[in-house]
């Protein structure tokens, strides 16, 4: 049951990456923005999730994976509901970023939980299950999104997520054990801010570089900021 719970959380995280792709033109028309602006619905989610992955994993080590997993599910739930009722494109992007915060928790906590909850002999099968979820998630997302959008419009995509988040949330509360071992030390707030600050502009530059131009001032400036902050992060961690 524990594997089913964390796999459900992982599936929600993966599905939300691409579930909106089919509906982007409809979103743009409904919210009266161009394709470039509505593209941030995808980019904001992806960059936020990727930026916060290592921080979420560390938080799980320090504060307990069950607690952090539940926190991620709650953020995903609230973010999804807000996306469903977003009045304009700017708020939709902001709420997708919120979804990305919750989604960032799922992969590191799911894989770490396998190591904690399963014996060495069982871990291979459990890991295979999670990897399978990552593989089939985009396919499931495309199939679901096409049906939902044709039947109930693009906002229905964001009402789909809370159903499975609630299932995972109830399962986490009932099934997942409290962590018996936690990492020593404290959460390094400065290190987390430096890591996030270094990763975010690099990911933003890589995702938008083809549009802005790889030699544009925006792309090169973001990469320079990233390099500086990551260098400071390395120095900070090596003290």
Tab-separated table of C-alpha atoms in Angstrom:
chain	number	residue	atom	x	y	z
A	1	UNK	CA	0.000	0.000	0.000
A	2	UNK	CA	2.828	2.400	0.805
A	3	UNK	CA	4.234	1.931	-2.687
A	4	UNK	CA	0.818	2.642	-4.203
A	5	UNK	CA	0.550	5.865	-2.208
A	6	UNK	CA	3.952	7.281	-3.223
A	7	UNK	CA	3.446	6.062	-6.816
A	8	UNK	CA	0.140	7.951	-6.960
A	9	UNK	CA	1.873	11.113	-5.798
A	10	UNK	CA	4.586	10.553	-8.398
A	11	UNK	CA	1.987	9.998	-11.125
A	12	UNK	CA	0.205	13.254	-10.286
A	13	UNK	CA	3.520	15.091	-10.444
A	14	UNK	CA	4.450	13.612	-13.825
A	15	UNK	CA	1.001	13.912	-15.399
A	16	UNK	CA	0.777	17.611	-14.557
A	17	UNK	CA	3.866	18.348	-16.635
A	18	UNK	CA	2.143	17.654	-19.952
A	19	UNK	CA	-1.568	17.441	-19.215
A	20	UNK	CA	-2.036	21.078	-20.259
A	21	UNK	CA	-0.215	20.815	-23.604
A	22	UNK	CA	-3.284	19.921	-25.652
A	23	UNK	CA	-5.287	22.776	-24.135
A	24	UNK	CA	-2.752	25.612	-24.508
A	25	UNK	CA	-4.395	27.139	-27.621
A	26	UNK	CA	-7.789	27.068	-25.901
A	27	UNK	CA	-6.310	28.689	-22.790
A	28	UNK	CA	-4.718	31.412	-24.894
A	29	UNK	CA	-7.999	32.181	-26.655
A	30	UNK	CA	-10.075	32.104	-23.479
A	31	UNK	CA	-7.665	34.263	-21.474
A	32	UNK	CA	-6.891	36.557	-24.435
A	33	UNK	CA	-3.096	36.131	-24.543
A	34	UNK	CA	-0.664	35.008	-27.220
A	35	UNK	CA	1.076	31.636	-27.511
A	36	UNK	CA	4.322	32.927	-25.993
A	37	UNK	CA	2.558	34.131	-22.854
A	38	UNK	CA	0.504	30.967	-22.334
A	39	UNK	CA	3.668	28.894	-22.751
A	40	UNK	CA	4.635	29.974	-19.244
A	41	UNK	CA	1.881	27.671	-17.952
A	42	UNK	CA	4.225	24.801	-18.826
A	43	UNK	CA	7.571	26.532	-18.303
A	44	UNK	CA	6.700	27.908	-14.854
A	45	UNK	CA	5.685	24.478	-13.576
A	46	UNK	CA	8.736	22.690	-14.985
A	47	UNK	CA	11.339	25.190	-13.843
A	48	UNK	CA	9.893	25.440	-10.348
A	49	UNK	CA	9.762	21.672	-9.965
A	50	UNK	CA	13.313	21.149	-11.236
A	51	UNK	CA	14.697	23.964	-9.081
A	52	UNK	CA	13.214	22.660	-5.853
A	53	UNK	CA	13.885	18.908	-6.267
A	54	UNK	CA	17.129	18.805	-4.241
A	55	UNK	CA	15.719	21.127	-1.576
A	56	UNK	CA	12.633	18.956	-1.174
A	57	UNK	CA	14.786	15.871	-0.793
A	58	UNK	CA	16.857	17.486	1.927
A	59	UNK	CA	13.738	18.675	3.734
A	60	UNK	CA	12.440	15.106	3.714
A	61	UNK	CA	15.672	13.846	5.267
A	62	UNK	CA	15.506	16.428	8.043
A	63	UNK	CA	11.813	16.718	8.852
A	64	UNK	CA	10.488	13.298	7.909
A	65	UNK	CA	9.465	12.068	4.485
A	66	UNK	CA	5.841	11.436	5.434
A	67	UNK	CA	5.421	14.998	6.678
A	68	UNK	CA	7.058	16.568	3.624
A	69	UNK	CA	5.138	14.268	1.264
A	70	UNK	CA	1.842	15.337	2.824
A	71	UNK	CA	2.916	18.984	2.599
A	72	UNK	CA	3.639	18.553	-1.120
A	73	UNK	CA	0.254	16.949	-1.721
A	74	UNK	CA	-1.570	19.769	0.063
A	75	UNK	CA	0.276	22.405	-1.980
A	76	UNK	CA	-0.537	20.492	-5.176
A	77	UNK	CA	-4.181	20.269	-4.169
A	78	UNK	CA	-4.536	23.975	-3.398
A	79	UNK	CA	-2.564	24.981	-6.489
A	80	UNK	CA	-4.729	22.806	-8.737
A	81	UNK	CA	-7.985	24.245	-7.421
A	82	UNK	CA	-6.660	27.783	-7.850
A	83	UNK	CA	-5.570	26.981	-11.419
A	84	UNK	CA	-9.084	25.742	-12.169
A	85	UNK	CA	-10.611	29.077	-11.152
A	86	UNK	CA	-7.808	31.384	-12.331
A	87	UNK	CA	-9.349	34.576	-13.787
A	88	UNK	CA	-6.457	35.499	-16.075
A	89	UNK	CA	-3.205	34.213	-17.570
A	90	UNK	CA	-0.950	35.842	-14.976
A	91	UNK	CA	-2.742	34.206	-12.064
A	92	UNK	CA	-2.828	30.885	-13.914
A	93	UNK	CA	0.951	30.952	-14.341
A	94	UNK	CA	1.395	31.905	-10.683
A	95	UNK	CA	-0.797	29.015	-9.553
A	96	UNK	CA	1.059	26.639	-11.878
A	97	UNK	CA	4.257	27.694	-10.129
A	98	UNK	CA	2.522	26.805	-6.871
A	99	UNK	CA	1.699	23.408	-8.336
A	100	UNK	CA	5.360	23.041	-9.228
A	101	UNK	CA	6.336	23.601	-5.598
A	102	UNK	CA	4.147	20.690	-4.515
A	103	UNK	CA	5.196	18.510	-7.441
A	104	UNK	CA	8.881	18.985	-6.606
A	105	UNK	CA	8.345	17.009	-3.399
A	106	UNK	CA	7.045	13.857	-5.080
A	107	UNK	CA	10.091	12.316	-6.888
A	108	UNK	CA	12.752	12.653	-4.147
A	109	UNK	CA	10.381	11.580	-1.383
A	110	UNK	CA	9.011	8.656	-3.415
A	111	UNK	CA	12.437	7.225	-4.262
A	112	UNK	CA	13.822	7.847	-0.779
A	113	UNK	CA	10.760	6.182	0.765
A	114	UNK	CA	11.444	3.032	-1.235
A	115	UNK	CA	14.854	2.768	0.396
A	116	UNK	CA	13.346	3.287	3.824
A	117	UNK	CA	10.238	1.107	3.560
A	118	UNK	CA	11.414	-1.885	1.528
A	119	UNK	CA	14.033	-4.549	2.111
A	120	UNK	CA	17.001	-4.750	-0.286
A	121	UNK	CA	15.383	-7.700	-2.074
A	122	UNK	CA	12.141	-5.767	-2.672
A	123	UNK	CA	13.640	-2.433	-3.646
A	124	UNK	CA	14.330	-3.350	-7.262
A	125	UNK	CA	10.675	-4.057	-7.980
A	126	UNK	CA	9.554	-0.956	-6.096
A	127	UNK	CA	12.022	1.239	-7.987
A	128	UNK	CA	10.847	-0.319	-11.241
A	129	UNK	CA	7.283	0.650	-10.390
A	130	UNK	CA	8.240	4.289	-9.869
A	131	UNK	CA	10.286	4.372	-13.073
A	132	UNK	CA	7.312	2.898	-14.939
A	133	UNK	CA	5.138	5.688	-13.585
A	134	UNK	CA	7.571	8.256	-14.973
A	135	UNK	CA	7.513	6.499	-18.360
A	136	UNK	CA	3.757	6.125	-18.771
A	137	UNK	CA	2.796	9.421	-17.115
A	138	UNK	CA	3.082	11.580	-20.269
A	139	UNK	CA	1.053	9.056	-22.287
A	140	UNK	CA	-1.669	8.998	-19.640
A	141	UNK	CA	-1.649	12.796	-19.531
A	142	UNK	CA	-2.230	13.142	-23.270
A	143	UNK	CA	-5.047	10.597	-23.268
A	144	UNK	CA	-6.787	12.168	-20.288
A	145	UNK	CA	-6.364	15.747	-21.445
A	146	UNK	CA	-7.875	15.095	-24.853
A	147	UNK	CA	-11.010	13.570	-23.363
A	148	UNK	CA	-11.441	16.151	-20.597
A	149	UNK	CA	-10.907	19.177	-22.823
A	150	UNK	CA	-13.366	17.922	-25.446
A	151	UNK	CA	-16.027	17.170	-22.831
A	152	UNK	CA	-15.656	19.944	-20.266
A	153	UNK	CA	-13.101	22.544	-21.396
A	154	UNK	CA	-9.558	23.269	-20.284
A	155	UNK	CA	-10.415	24.109	-16.674
A	156	UNK	CA	-11.487	20.505	-16.137
A	157	UNK	CA	-7.812	19.506	-16.406
A	158	UNK	CA	-7.151	21.141	-13.061
A	159	UNK	CA	-10.160	19.511	-11.400
A	160	UNK	CA	-8.733	16.131	-12.399
A	161	UNK	CA	-5.654	16.475	-10.205
A	162	UNK	CA	-7.388	17.053	-6.833
A	163	UNK	CA	-9.229	13.737	-7.103
A	164	UNK	CA	-6.008	11.722	-7.157
A	165	UNK	CA	-4.234	14.053	-4.749
A	166	UNK	CA	-6.992	13.428	-2.198
A	167	UNK	CA	-6.605	9.674	-2.684
A	168	UNK	CA	-2.843	9.930	-2.142
A	169	UNK	CA	-3.354	12.258	0.825
A	170	UNK	CA	-5.715	9.890	2.605
A	171	UNK	CA	-3.375	6.999	1.838
A	172	UNK	CA	-0.378	8.918	3.184
A	173	UNK	CA	-2.192	9.722	6.418
A	174	UNK	CA	-3.335	6.127	6.921
A	175	UNK	CA	-0.495	4.057	5.485
A	176	UNK	CA	2.824	5.871	5.424
A	177	UNK	CA	4.767	5.421	8.661
A	178	UNK	CA	6.472	8.274	10.415
A	179	UNK	CA	10.190	8.337	9.659
A	180	UNK	CA	12.199	6.504	12.276
A	181	UNK	CA	15.538	7.940	11.195
A	182	UNK	CA	16.287	11.504	10.228
A	183	UNK	CA	19.432	13.196	9.010
A	184	UNK	CA	21.453	15.141	11.520
A	185	UNK	CA	21.960	18.872	11.257
A	186	UNK	CA	19.660	21.720	10.379
A	187	UNK	CA	18.089	23.034	7.221
A	188	UNK	CA	20.578	25.372	5.545
A	189	UNK	CA	18.354	28.263	4.493
A	190	UNK	CA	21.176	30.245	2.909
A	191	UNK	CA	22.426	27.209	1.010
A	192	UNK	CA	18.902	26.429	-0.213
A	193	UNK	CA	18.385	29.994	-1.420
A	194	UNK	CA	21.738	29.993	-3.209
A	195	UNK	CA	21.048	26.619	-4.836
A	196	UNK	CA	17.569	27.662	-5.966
A	197	UNK	CA	18.831	31.063	-7.047
A	198	UNK	CA	21.571	29.415	-9.095
A	199	UNK	CA	19.413	26.732	-10.694
A	200	UNK	CA	16.408	28.885	-11.559
A	201	UNK	CA	18.099	31.360	-13.951
A	202	UNK	CA	20.068	28.558	-15.624
A	203	UNK	CA	16.931	26.519	-16.256
A	204	UNK	CA	15.076	29.616	-17.413
A	205	UNK	CA	17.853	30.482	-19.858
A	206	UNK	CA	17.992	26.934	-21.220
A	207	UNK	CA	14.215	26.738	-21.636
A	208	UNK	CA	13.838	30.137	-23.331
A	209	UNK	CA	17.199	30.449	-25.059
A	210	UNK	CA	15.900	29.185	-28.398
A	211	UNK	CA	13.226	31.904	-28.328
A	212	UNK	CA	15.327	34.760	-26.990
A	213	UNK	CA	18.472	33.731	-28.865
A	214	UNK	CA	21.403	31.891	-27.308
A	215	UNK	CA	23.622	34.957	-27.544
A	216	UNK	CA	20.997	37.460	-26.427
A	217	UNK	CA	21.648	39.625	-23.393
A	218	UNK	CA	18.771	37.963	-21.509
A	219	UNK	CA	20.118	34.436	-21.998
A	220	UNK	CA	23.747	35.297	-21.285
A	221	UNK	CA	22.796	37.468	-18.321
A	222	UNK	CA	20.785	34.671	-16.713
A	223	UNK	CA	23.588	32.180	-17.268
A	224	UNK	CA	26.079	34.613	-15.720
A	225	UNK	CA	23.853	35.123	-12.664
A	226	UNK	CA	23.487	31.364	-12.350
A	227	UNK	CA	27.235	30.795	-12.532
A	228	UNK	CA	27.927	33.388	-9.845
A	229	UNK	CA	25.272	32.099	-7.441
A	230	UNK	CA	26.276	28.456	-7.909
A	231	UNK	CA	29.915	29.364	-7.305
A	232	UNK	CA	28.893	31.143	-4.103
A	233	UNK	CA	26.847	28.064	-3.169
A	234	UNK	CA	29.858	25.782	-3.620
A	235	UNK	CA	32.000	28.083	-1.484
A	236	UNK	CA	29.273	28.240	1.152
A	237	UNK	CA	28.923	24.458	1.334
A	238	UNK	CA	32.667	23.850	1.440
A	239	UNK	CA	33.217	25.976	4.530
